Amino acid sequence: MTDTLDIKITKVNQSKLSTVNFDNLQFGKTFTDHMFTADYADGQWGNFQIVPYGDITFSPAMSSLHYGQTFFEGLKAFKHENGTVSIFRPDKNAERFNQSAERMCMPTLPVELFLESIATLVNLEKSWIPNQENSALYIRPFMFATDPFLGVAPSQTYKYMVLTCPVGAYFSKNLNVKIETEYSRASDGGYGFAKCAGNYGGAMYPSMLGLQQGFDQLIWTDAKDHQYIEEMGAANIMFLIDGKLITPTTRDTVLKGVTRDSVLTLAQQWGIPVEERRVSVSEIIEAAKNGKLTDAFGAGTAAGVASVIAITYSHQKYDLPNPENSEFTQKLSKTLLDIKYGRIADKNGWNLVV
Ligand SMILES: *Cc1c(COP(=O)(O)O)cnc(C)c1O
């Protein structure tokens, strides 16, 4: 990538890198030495800087704290065996970043600014990218309203920032999940498709109840009748039924996952029938009962392909076949990782080399 932005870089005096245990990374707890920041005021973005990672101060009246004008993205950079560094499909995240911004009545960010902020920061933090299998540099771009103003109205000023974290595998086991039929994550006409903070805050209470009942994740259903499946936790959900890959259509309650799109693309290229449509709870339970549901998994950047081992619905538990024996899920996980680590040809042009 060629630099076009004027980014002022202030480096740390002493890197923290040598203090980090890369064999025991907890997701999102370890930050690299630097972060990117930019400010929006008077209708435009400016003040592009990379500075040492650290605390920031704001007015306690800052509007994002009160009215939730804030959202984020999540993507990953990978280190190939030969030292090459690539970021997986950042153009898709740039697009979704602006879809979230528009829904939250916040300013969009020029795609080049999004890509360059990330590429420049990742380049600077190259030595932080782990090379263990399943490890990566997690990239967290986010934007928040900064007006010190308690009126309920869109802020006039905003901050855009990017943090980076070395991470290992997100889930270490197959998931025991429950189909949620009381609480909802998103509703028609709402903003479930946006990666805005409130969607995650609102999901924490039902998720905690699920955890107390022994479930690792919740499968969200439609807010109206709880008859259709939407997502799983903060990931898209996919089912392999009778050799067909089935997943809910994206809509205002279902986020347009980059992993979801990548999985569907690969499946199509492998000649596997793919169905994107509304998926009813009853057909999934029926397929689980008669053994036709061979695979179920969450698809997301943080977790990659997260396999489900059991689904509970109306207090009835349905066990699924062991995902370790699934040809499809194994091939899928492996192919996605092989592309990201540059071990096989990147035929779809998904890796942005920095
Ligand atoms: C981030 C996210 C996903 C997965 O999207 P990816 O682009 O694959 O990481 C799915 N659903 C929700 C609700 C999410 O927040």
mmCIF file of C-alpha atoms and ligand atoms in Angstrom:
data_model
loop_
_atom_site.group_PDB
_atom_site.id
_atom_site.type_symbol
_atom_site.label_atom_id
_atom_site.label_comp_id
_atom_site.label_asym_id
_atom_site.label_seq_id
_atom_site.Cartn_x
_atom_site.Cartn_y
_atom_site.Cartn_z
ATOM 1 C CA MET A 1 0.000 0.000 0.000
ATOM 2 C CA THR A 2 1.197 3.514 -0.679
ATOM 3 C CA ASP A 3 0.935 6.176 1.999
ATOM 4 C CA THR A 4 -1.240 9.116 1.133
ATOM 5 C CA LEU A 5 -2.424 10.271 4.537
ATOM 6 C CA ASP A 6 -0.370 12.595 6.645
ATOM 7 C CA ILE A 7 -0.089 10.473 9.798
ATOM 8 C CA LYS A 8 2.006 11.887 12.632
ATOM 9 C CA ILE A 9 3.757 9.012 14.388
ATOM 10 C CA THR A 10 4.960 9.281 17.991
ATOM 11 C CA LYS A 11 6.702 6.087 19.053
ATOM 12 C CA VAL A 12 7.092 4.624 22.540
ATOM 13 C CA ASN A 13 10.522 4.913 24.154
ATOM 14 C CA GLN A 14 10.483 1.308 25.274
ATOM 15 C CA SER A 15 8.417 -1.505 23.729
ATOM 16 C CA LYS A 16 6.401 -3.783 26.063
ATOM 17 C CA LEU A 17 6.805 -6.674 23.639
ATOM 18 C CA SER A 18 9.370 -8.613 25.694
ATOM 19 C CA THR A 19 6.999 -8.689 28.717
ATOM 20 C CA VAL A 20 4.246 -10.571 26.842
ATOM 21 C CA ASN A 21 3.719 -14.331 27.139
ATOM 22 C CA PHE A 22 2.532 -15.318 23.665
ATOM 23 C CA ASP A 23 1.649 -18.836 24.801
ATOM 24 C CA ASN A 24 -1.025 -17.562 27.163
ATOM 25 C CA LEU A 25 -2.886 -14.709 25.470
ATOM 26 C CA GLN A 26 -6.345 -13.853 26.755
ATOM 27 C CA PHE A 27 -8.503 -12.363 24.035
ATOM 28 C CA GLY A 28 -8.475 -8.570 24.086
ATOM 29 C CA LYS A 29 -6.320 -8.154 27.198
ATOM 30 C CA THR A 30 -2.928 -7.507 25.662
ATOM 31 C CA PHE A 31 -2.457 -4.361 23.599
ATOM 32 C CA THR A 32 0.449 -3.469 21.360
ATOM 33 C CA ASP A 33 2.614 -0.400 21.939
ATOM 34 C CA HIS A 34 0.684 2.030 19.727
ATOM 35 C CA MET A 35 -2.804 3.086 18.648
ATOM 36 C CA PHE A 36 -4.252 5.176 15.820
ATOM 37 C CA THR A 37 -6.450 8.206 16.483
ATOM 38 C CA ALA A 38 -8.298 10.753 14.324
ATOM 39 C CA ASP A 39 -10.796 13.506 15.082
ATOM 40 C CA TYR A 40 -13.946 14.632 13.337
ATOM 41 C CA ALA A 41 -14.942 18.276 13.660
ATOM 42 C CA ASP A 42 -16.455 20.929 11.381
ATOM 43 C CA GLY A 43 -17.645 18.234 9.008
ATOM 44 C CA GLN A 44 -14.311 16.592 8.334
ATOM 45 C CA TRP A 45 -11.731 14.098 9.539
ATOM 46 C CA GLY A 46 -8.272 15.276 10.555
ATOM 47 C CA ASN A 47 -5.506 15.069 13.164
ATOM 48 C CA PHE A 48 -4.312 11.609 12.049
ATOM 49 C CA GLN A 49 -1.896 10.247 14.599
ATOM 50 C CA ILE A 50 -0.282 7.077 15.842
ATOM 51 C CA VAL A 51 0.602 7.491 19.516
ATOM 52 C CA PRO A 52 1.667 5.239 22.405
ATOM 53 C CA TYR A 53 -1.241 3.067 23.611
ATOM 54 C CA GLY A 54 -2.704 4.599 26.749
ATOM 55 C CA ASP A 55 -5.604 6.224 28.565
ATOM 56 C CA ILE A 56 -7.520 9.131 27.080
ATOM 57 C CA THR A 57 -9.539 11.793 28.916
ATOM 58 C CA PHE A 58 -12.971 13.146 28.038
ATOM 59 C CA SER A 59 -15.805 15.171 29.522
ATOM 60 C CA PRO A 60 -18.155 13.101 31.725
ATOM 61 C CA ALA A 61 -20.931 14.584 29.561
ATOM 62 C CA MET A 62 -19.447 12.949 26.455
ATOM 63 C CA SER A 63 -22.513 11.970 24.467
ATOM 64 C CA SER A 64 -21.426 8.439 23.499
ATOM 65 C CA LEU A 65 -21.457 7.518 27.209
ATOM 66 C CA HIS A 66 -25.066 8.658 27.584
ATOM 67 C CA TYR A 67 -26.763 7.884 24.281
ATOM 68 C CA GLY A 68 -24.619 5.172 22.770
ATOM 69 C CA GLN A 69 -23.409 6.756 19.553
ATOM 70 C CA THR A 70 -20.520 4.343 19.287
ATOM 71 C CA PHE A 71 -19.678 1.281 17.198
ATOM 72 C CA PHE A 72 -16.725 -0.887 16.253
ATOM 73 C CA GLU A 73 -15.226 -3.296 13.775
ATOM 74 C CA GLY A 74 -13.095 -6.408 14.242
ATOM 75 C CA LEU A 75 -10.624 -7.921 11.798
ATOM 76 C CA LYS A 76 -7.305 -9.732 11.874
ATOM 77 C CA ALA A 77 -3.764 -9.538 10.512
ATOM 78 C CA PHE A 78 -1.783 -12.742 9.989
ATOM 79 C CA LYS A 79 1.919 -13.479 9.740
ATOM 80 C CA HIS A 80 2.887 -15.911 6.988
ATOM 81 C CA GLU A 81 5.753 -18.347 7.375
ATOM 82 C CA ASN A 82 8.002 -16.209 5.144
ATOM 83 C CA GLY A 83 7.321 -13.117 7.279
ATOM 84 C CA THR A 84 4.725 -11.564 4.948
ATOM 85 C CA VAL A 85 1.895 -9.836 6.829
ATOM 86 C CA SER A 86 -1.634 -9.726 5.462
ATOM 87 C CA ILE A 87 -4.978 -8.411 6.664
ATOM 88 C CA PHE A 88 -8.056 -10.495 5.852
ATOM 89 C CA ARG A 89 -10.641 -8.680 3.675
ATOM 90 C CA PRO A 90 -10.398 -5.216 5.295
ATOM 91 C CA ASP A 91 -12.396 -3.676 2.433
ATOM 92 C CA LYS A 92 -15.463 -5.576 3.707
ATOM 93 C CA ASN A 93 -14.970 -4.156 7.192
ATOM 94 C CA ALA A 94 -14.562 -0.656 5.765
ATOM 95 C CA GLU A 95 -17.899 -1.043 4.004
ATOM 96 C CA ARG A 96 -19.644 -2.322 7.134
ATOM 97 C CA PHE A 97 -18.000 0.386 9.253
ATOM 98 C CA ASN A 98 -19.810 2.966 7.177
ATOM 99 C CA GLN A 99 -23.108 1.049 7.281
ATOM 100 C CA SER A 100 -22.898 1.128 11.083
ATOM 101 C CA ALA A 101 -21.977 4.828 10.997
ATOM 102 C CA GLU A 102 -24.985 5.731 8.861
ATOM 103 C CA ARG A 103 -27.434 3.788 11.030
ATOM 104 C CA MET A 104 -26.093 5.476 14.173
ATOM 105 C CA CYS A 105 -26.297 8.913 12.535
ATOM 106 C CA MET A 106 -22.517 9.270 12.692
ATOM 107 C CA PRO A 107 -20.062 10.431 10.022
ATOM 108 C CA THR A 108 -18.712 7.877 7.565
ATOM 109 C CA LEU A 109 -14.995 7.391 7.106
ATOM 110 C CA PRO A 110 -13.380 7.426 3.665
ATOM 111 C CA VAL A 111 -12.480 3.799 2.821
ATOM 112 C CA GLU A 112 -8.858 4.803 2.093
ATOM 113 C CA LEU A 113 -8.596 6.334 5.568
ATOM 114 C CA PHE A 114 -9.918 3.154 7.175
ATOM 115 C CA LEU A 115 -7.518 0.968 5.184
ATOM 116 C CA GLU A 116 -4.503 3.193 5.613
ATOM 117 C CA SER A 117 -4.967 3.719 9.350
ATOM 118 C CA ILE A 118 -5.054 -0.050 9.808
ATOM 119 C CA ALA A 119 -2.249 -0.885 7.404
ATOM 120 C CA THR A 120 0.071 1.753 8.894
ATOM 121 C CA LEU A 121 -0.576 0.632 12.473
ATOM 122 C CA VAL A 122 -0.212 -3.072 11.625
ATOM 123 C CA ASN A 123 3.025 -2.347 9.798
ATOM 124 C CA LEU A 124 4.416 -0.520 12.820
ATOM 125 C CA GLU A 125 3.357 -3.389 15.147
ATOM 126 C CA LYS A 126 4.564 -6.221 12.886
ATOM 127 C CA SER A 127 6.757 -7.747 15.562
ATOM 128 C CA TRP A 128 3.660 -8.202 17.771
ATOM 129 C CA ILE A 129 1.903 -10.548 15.330
ATOM 130 C CA PRO A 130 2.047 -14.067 16.764
ATOM 131 C CA ASN A 131 2.911 -16.868 14.365
ATOM 132 C CA GLN A 132 1.439 -19.780 16.323
ATOM 133 C CA GLU A 133 -1.393 -21.655 14.567
ATOM 134 C CA ASN A 134 -4.765 -19.958 15.197
ATOM 135 C CA SER A 135 -3.053 -16.811 16.479
ATOM 136 C CA ALA A 136 -3.248 -13.377 14.883
ATOM 137 C CA LEU A 137 -3.209 -9.670 15.521
ATOM 138 C CA TYR A 138 -6.787 -8.641 16.265
ATOM 139 C CA ILE A 139 -7.577 -5.154 14.945
ATOM 140 C CA ARG A 140 -10.285 -3.097 16.651
ATOM 141 C CA PRO A 141 -11.288 0.097 14.802
ATOM 142 C CA PHE A 142 -14.036 2.091 16.554
ATOM 143 C CA MET A 143 -15.751 5.465 16.535
ATOM 144 C CA PHE A 144 -17.506 7.379 19.289
ATOM 145 C CA ALA A 145 -19.316 10.675 19.815
ATOM 146 C CA THR A 146 -17.332 13.212 21.836
ATOM 147 C CA ASP A 147 -19.579 16.277 22.269
ATOM 148 C CA PRO A 148 -19.743 17.332 25.952
ATOM 149 C CA PHE A 149 -23.504 17.780 25.622
ATOM 150 C CA LEU A 150 -26.481 16.119 27.343
ATOM 151 C CA GLY A 151 -29.087 16.943 24.710
ATOM 152 C CA VAL A 152 -30.424 13.883 22.882
ATOM 153 C CA ALA A 153 -29.087 14.734 19.424
ATOM 154 C CA PRO A 154 -26.310 13.516 17.148
ATOM 155 C CA SER A 155 -22.897 14.731 18.269
ATOM 156 C CA GLN A 156 -21.017 17.251 16.138
ATOM 157 C CA THR A 157 -17.598 15.813 17.029
ATOM 158 C CA TYR A 158 -16.295 12.240 16.958
ATOM 159 C CA LYS A 159 -13.144 10.245 17.502
ATOM 160 C CA TYR A 160 -11.976 7.307 15.385
ATOM 161 C CA MET A 161 -9.391 5.001 16.894
ATOM 162 C CA VAL A 162 -7.713 1.679 16.127
ATOM 163 C CA LEU A 163 -6.310 -0.696 18.751
ATOM 164 C CA THR A 164 -4.398 -3.899 18.066
ATOM 165 C CA CYS A 165 -4.114 -7.015 20.244
ATOM 166 C CA PRO A 166 -2.160 -10.225 19.723
ATOM 167 C CA VAL A 167 -4.669 -13.068 20.217
ATOM 168 C CA GLY A 168 -4.810 -16.861 20.281
ATOM 169 C CA ALA A 169 -7.804 -19.145 19.627
ATOM 170 C CA TYR A 170 -11.119 -17.703 20.900
ATOM 171 C CA PHE A 171 -12.914 -20.943 21.825
ATOM 172 C CA SER A 172 -10.964 -23.982 22.896
ATOM 173 C CA LYS A 173 -13.886 -26.425 22.763
ATOM 174 C CA ASN A 174 -17.019 -27.314 20.844
ATOM 175 C CA LEU A 175 -20.058 -25.352 21.956
ATOM 176 C CA ASN A 176 -23.090 -26.461 23.929
ATOM 177 C CA VAL A 177 -25.763 -23.935 22.917
ATOM 178 C CA LYS A 178 -29.388 -23.027 23.608
ATOM 179 C CA ILE A 179 -32.012 -21.640 21.261
ATOM 180 C CA GLU A 180 -33.160 -18.475 23.036
ATOM 181 C CA THR A 181 -36.920 -17.984 22.982
ATOM 182 C CA GLU A 182 -37.468 -15.319 25.626
ATOM 183 C CA TYR A 183 -34.944 -12.535 25.022
ATOM 184 C CA SER A 184 -33.955 -11.038 21.648
ATOM 185 C CA ARG A 185 -30.791 -9.482 20.331
ATOM 186 C CA ALA A 186 -32.304 -7.400 17.538
ATOM 187 C CA SER A 187 -35.681 -6.492 16.106
ATOM 188 C CA ASP A 188 -37.132 -5.622 12.702
ATOM 189 C CA GLY A 189 -36.468 -2.000 11.896
ATOM 190 C CA GLY A 190 -33.735 -1.925 14.522
ATOM 191 C CA TYR A 191 -29.955 -1.925 14.222
ATOM 192 C CA GLY A 192 -28.871 -5.536 14.724
ATOM 193 C CA PHE A 193 -26.864 -5.290 11.488
ATOM 194 C CA ALA A 194 -24.721 -2.487 12.935
ATOM 195 C CA LYS A 195 -21.767 -3.252 15.186
ATOM 196 C CA CYS A 196 -22.937 -0.656 17.688
ATOM 197 C CA ALA A 197 -22.141 -1.013 21.375
ATOM 198 C CA GLY A 198 -25.753 -1.308 22.594
ATOM 199 C CA ASN A 199 -26.314 -4.572 20.722
ATOM 200 C CA TYR A 200 -23.614 -6.218 22.834
ATOM 201 C CA GLY A 201 -24.566 -4.590 26.148
ATOM 202 C CA GLY A 202 -28.150 -5.757 25.713
ATOM 203 C CA ALA A 203 -27.087 -9.334 24.956
ATOM 204 C CA MET A 204 -25.027 -9.736 28.121
ATOM 205 C CA TYR A 205 -27.880 -10.435 30.545
ATOM 206 C CA PRO A 206 -29.528 -13.254 28.529
ATOM 207 C CA SER A 207 -26.047 -14.656 27.740
ATOM 208 C CA MET A 208 -25.200 -14.682 31.453
ATOM 209 C CA LEU A 209 -28.441 -16.527 32.233
ATOM 210 C CA GLY A 210 -27.530 -19.031 29.510
ATOM 211 C CA LEU A 211 -24.068 -19.473 30.999
ATOM 212 C CA GLN A 212 -25.603 -20.111 34.443
ATOM 213 C CA GLN A 213 -27.702 -22.868 32.826
ATOM 214 C CA GLY A 214 -24.540 -24.375 31.352
ATOM 215 C CA PHE A 215 -24.734 -22.996 27.793
ATOM 216 C CA ASP A 216 -21.662 -21.569 26.093
ATOM 217 C CA GLN A 217 -23.639 -19.448 23.613
ATOM 218 C CA LEU A 218 -27.208 -18.522 22.679
ATOM 219 C CA ILE A 219 -28.795 -18.992 19.276
ATOM 220 C CA TRP A 220 -30.861 -15.842 18.763
ATOM 221 C CA THR A 221 -34.297 -16.055 17.206
ATOM 222 C CA ASP A 222 -36.581 -13.403 15.713
ATOM 223 C CA ALA A 223 -37.963 -10.941 18.259
ATOM 224 C CA LYS A 224 -41.559 -11.321 17.074
ATOM 225 C CA ASP A 225 -42.328 -15.033 17.421
ATOM 226 C CA HIS A 226 -38.963 -16.679 18.205
ATOM 227 C CA GLN A 227 -39.586 -19.073 15.322
ATOM 228 C CA TYR A 228 -36.719 -18.178 13.019
ATOM 229 C CA ILE A 229 -33.012 -18.463 13.677
ATOM 230 C CA GLU A 230 -30.872 -15.359 13.293
ATOM 231 C CA GLU A 231 -27.373 -15.567 14.783
ATOM 232 C CA MET A 232 -25.329 -17.279 17.479
ATOM 233 C CA GLY A 233 -23.775 -15.045 20.142
ATOM 234 C CA ALA A 234 -21.868 -12.415 18.175
ATOM 235 C CA ALA A 235 -21.356 -14.669 15.163
ATOM 236 C CA ASN A 236 -23.373 -15.789 12.149
ATOM 237 C CA ILE A 237 -24.722 -19.318 12.255
ATOM 238 C CA MET A 238 -24.596 -22.049 9.627
ATOM 239 C CA PHE A 239 -26.028 -25.542 9.352
ATOM 240 C CA LEU A 240 -25.137 -28.461 7.144
ATOM 241 C CA ILE A 241 -28.331 -30.449 6.531
ATOM 242 C CA ASP A 242 -28.287 -33.393 4.163
ATOM 243 C CA GLY A 243 -25.117 -32.016 2.559
ATOM 244 C CA LYS A 244 -26.622 -28.553 2.018
ATOM 245 C CA LEU A 245 -25.150 -25.464 3.686
ATOM 246 C CA ILE A 246 -27.999 -23.392 5.112
ATOM 247 C CA THR A 247 -27.767 -19.992 6.773
ATOM 248 C CA PRO A 248 -30.189 -17.157 7.620
ATOM 249 C CA THR A 249 -30.320 -14.324 5.092
ATOM 250 C CA THR A 250 -28.753 -11.091 6.289
ATOM 251 C CA ARG A 251 -31.340 -8.452 7.151
ATOM 252 C CA ASP A 252 -31.698 -5.669 9.678
ATOM 253 C CA THR A 253 -31.498 -8.214 12.506
ATOM 254 C CA VAL A 254 -28.619 -10.266 11.073
ATOM 255 C CA LEU A 255 -25.126 -8.872 10.723
ATOM 256 C CA LYS A 256 -23.355 -9.208 7.376
ATOM 257 C CA GLY A 257 -20.361 -11.222 8.533
ATOM 258 C CA VAL A 258 -17.152 -11.306 6.531
ATOM 259 C CA THR A 259 -16.511 -14.864 7.715
ATOM 260 C CA ARG A 260 -20.058 -15.796 6.677
ATOM 261 C CA ASP A 261 -19.437 -14.426 3.195
ATOM 262 C CA SER A 262 -16.086 -16.219 2.971
ATOM 263 C CA VAL A 263 -17.600 -19.559 4.046
ATOM 264 C CA LEU A 264 -20.447 -19.258 1.532
ATOM 265 C CA THR A 265 -18.013 -18.350 -1.249
ATOM 266 C CA LEU A 266 -15.759 -21.341 -0.530
ATOM 267 C CA ALA A 267 -18.725 -23.729 -0.249
ATOM 268 C CA GLN A 268 -20.052 -22.550 -3.613
ATOM 269 C CA GLN A 269 -16.614 -22.943 -5.180
ATOM 270 C CA TRP A 270 -16.516 -26.508 -3.842
ATOM 271 C CA GLY A 271 -19.877 -27.252 -5.447
ATOM 272 C CA ILE A 272 -21.755 -27.564 -2.164
ATOM 273 C CA PRO A 273 -25.379 -26.411 -2.429
ATOM 274 C CA VAL A 274 -25.842 -23.185 -0.460
ATOM 275 C CA GLU A 275 -29.163 -21.806 0.766
ATOM 276 C CA GLU A 276 -29.455 -18.287 2.163
ATOM 277 C CA ARG A 277 -32.990 -17.917 3.428
ATOM 278 C CA ARG A 278 -35.066 -17.677 6.565
ATOM 279 C CA VAL A 279 -34.289 -20.723 8.689
ATOM 280 C CA SER A 280 -36.977 -21.931 11.075
ATOM 281 C CA VAL A 281 -36.287 -23.373 14.501
ATOM 282 C CA SER A 282 -38.614 -26.280 13.722
ATOM 283 C CA GLU A 283 -36.695 -27.424 10.633
ATOM 284 C CA ILE A 284 -33.396 -27.373 12.565
ATOM 285 C CA ILE A 285 -34.897 -29.392 15.417
ATOM 286 C CA GLU A 286 -36.495 -31.805 12.932
ATOM 287 C CA ALA A 287 -33.143 -32.258 11.149
ATOM 288 C CA ALA A 288 -31.366 -32.756 14.485
ATOM 289 C CA LYS A 289 -33.951 -35.406 15.461
ATOM 290 C CA ASN A 290 -33.652 -37.410 12.267
ATOM 291 C CA GLY A 291 -29.864 -37.159 12.058
ATOM 292 C CA LYS A 292 -29.758 -34.975 8.944
ATOM 293 C CA LEU A 293 -28.194 -32.050 10.792
ATOM 294 C CA THR A 294 -24.564 -33.103 10.570
ATOM 295 C CA ASP A 295 -22.850 -29.773 11.320
ATOM 296 C CA ALA A 296 -23.734 -26.508 13.014
ATOM 297 C CA PHE A 297 -21.218 -23.748 13.580
ATOM 298 C CA GLY A 298 -20.769 -20.073 14.290
ATOM 299 C CA ALA A 299 -18.787 -17.991 11.794
ATOM 300 C CA GLY A 300 -16.970 -14.855 12.911
ATOM 301 C CA THR A 301 -13.590 -13.136 12.868
ATOM 302 C CA ALA A 302 -12.799 -13.654 16.540
ATOM 303 C CA ALA A 303 -13.695 -17.346 16.683
ATOM 304 C CA GLY A 304 -13.290 -18.388 13.045
ATOM 305 C CA VAL A 305 -15.403 -21.535 12.628
ATOM 306 C CA ALA A 306 -16.871 -22.397 16.060
ATOM 307 C CA SER A 307 -18.471 -25.845 16.070
ATOM 308 C CA VAL A 308 -21.606 -26.739 17.988
ATOM 309 C CA ILE A 309 -21.768 -30.116 19.726
ATOM 310 C CA ALA A 310 -25.273 -29.859 21.247
ATOM 311 C CA ILE A 311 -28.380 -27.697 20.804
ATOM 312 C CA THR A 312 -31.070 -27.312 23.461
ATOM 313 C CA TYR A 313 -34.578 -26.189 22.600
ATOM 314 C CA SER A 314 -37.529 -26.172 25.009
ATOM 315 C CA HIS A 315 -35.484 -28.044 27.644
ATOM 316 C CA GLN A 316 -34.715 -30.828 25.168
ATOM 317 C CA LYS A 317 -31.067 -31.410 24.295
ATOM 318 C CA TYR A 318 -30.068 -32.625 20.831
ATOM 319 C CA ASP A 319 -26.534 -33.959 20.416
ATOM 320 C CA LEU A 320 -24.740 -33.377 17.135
ATOM 321 C CA PRO A 321 -22.052 -35.581 15.586
ATOM 322 C CA ASN A 322 -18.498 -34.872 16.725
ATOM 323 C CA PRO A 323 -17.241 -31.983 14.516
ATOM 324 C CA GLU A 324 -13.736 -33.493 14.566
ATOM 325 C CA ASN A 325 -15.145 -36.203 12.275
ATOM 326 C CA SER A 326 -16.854 -33.790 9.907
ATOM 327 C CA GLU A 327 -15.123 -33.633 6.562
ATOM 328 C CA PHE A 328 -16.797 -30.322 5.685
ATOM 329 C CA THR A 329 -16.083 -28.388 8.891
ATOM 330 C CA GLN A 330 -12.510 -29.634 9.060
ATOM 331 C CA LYS A 331 -11.823 -28.724 5.427
ATOM 332 C CA LEU A 332 -13.470 -25.340 5.908
ATOM 333 C CA SER A 333 -11.490 -24.380 9.027
ATOM 334 C CA LYS A 334 -8.265 -25.571 7.464
ATOM 335 C CA THR A 335 -8.813 -23.794 4.138
ATOM 336 C CA LEU A 336 -9.678 -20.483 5.805
ATOM 337 C CA LEU A 337 -6.541 -20.669 7.953
ATOM 338 C CA ASP A 338 -4.390 -21.788 5.006
ATOM 339 C CA ILE A 339 -5.519 -18.737 3.021
ATOM 340 C CA LYS A 340 -4.989 -16.344 5.944
ATOM 341 C CA TYR A 341 -1.491 -17.700 6.659
ATOM 342 C CA GLY A 342 -0.587 -17.669 2.956
ATOM 343 C CA ARG A 343 -0.113 -21.442 2.788
ATOM 344 C CA ILE A 344 -2.350 -21.858 -0.271
ATOM 345 C CA ALA A 345 -3.148 -19.597 -3.210
ATOM 346 C CA ASP A 346 -5.417 -16.682 -2.323
ATOM 347 C CA LYS A 347 -7.651 -17.250 -5.353
ATOM 348 C CA ASN A 348 -10.333 -14.797 -4.269
ATOM 349 C CA GLY A 349 -7.889 -11.991 -3.517
ATOM 350 C CA TRP A 350 -8.877 -11.788 0.159
ATOM 351 C CA ASN A 351 -5.502 -10.948 1.702
ATOM 352 C CA LEU A 352 -4.341 -7.339 1.756
ATOM 353 C CA VAL A 353 -0.577 -7.601 2.039
ATOM 354 C CA VAL A 354 0.880 -4.726 4.078
HETATM 355 C C1 LIG B 1 -18.955 -9.267 14.234
HETATM 356 C C2 LIG B 1 -20.196 -10.069 14.220
HETATM 357 C C3 LIG B 1 -20.391 -11.163 13.358
HETATM 358 C C4 LIG B 1 -19.286 -11.760 12.517
HETATM 359 O O1 LIG B 1 -18.811 -10.920 11.543
HETATM 360 P P1 LIG B 1 -17.356 -11.159 10.924
HETATM 361 O O2 LIG B 1 -17.223 -10.085 9.929
HETATM 362 O O3 LIG B 1 -17.333 -12.503 10.333
HETATM 363 O O4 LIG B 1 -16.389 -11.048 12.057
HETATM 364 C C5 LIG B 1 -21.630 -11.754 13.310
HETATM 365 N N1 LIG B 1 -22.642 -11.329 14.101
HETATM 366 C C6 LIG B 1 -22.485 -10.317 14.970
HETATM 367 C C7 LIG B 1 -23.645 -9.889 15.797
HETATM 368 C C8 LIG B 1 -21.262 -9.651 15.060
HETATM 369 O O5 LIG B 1 -21.108 -8.652 15.926
#
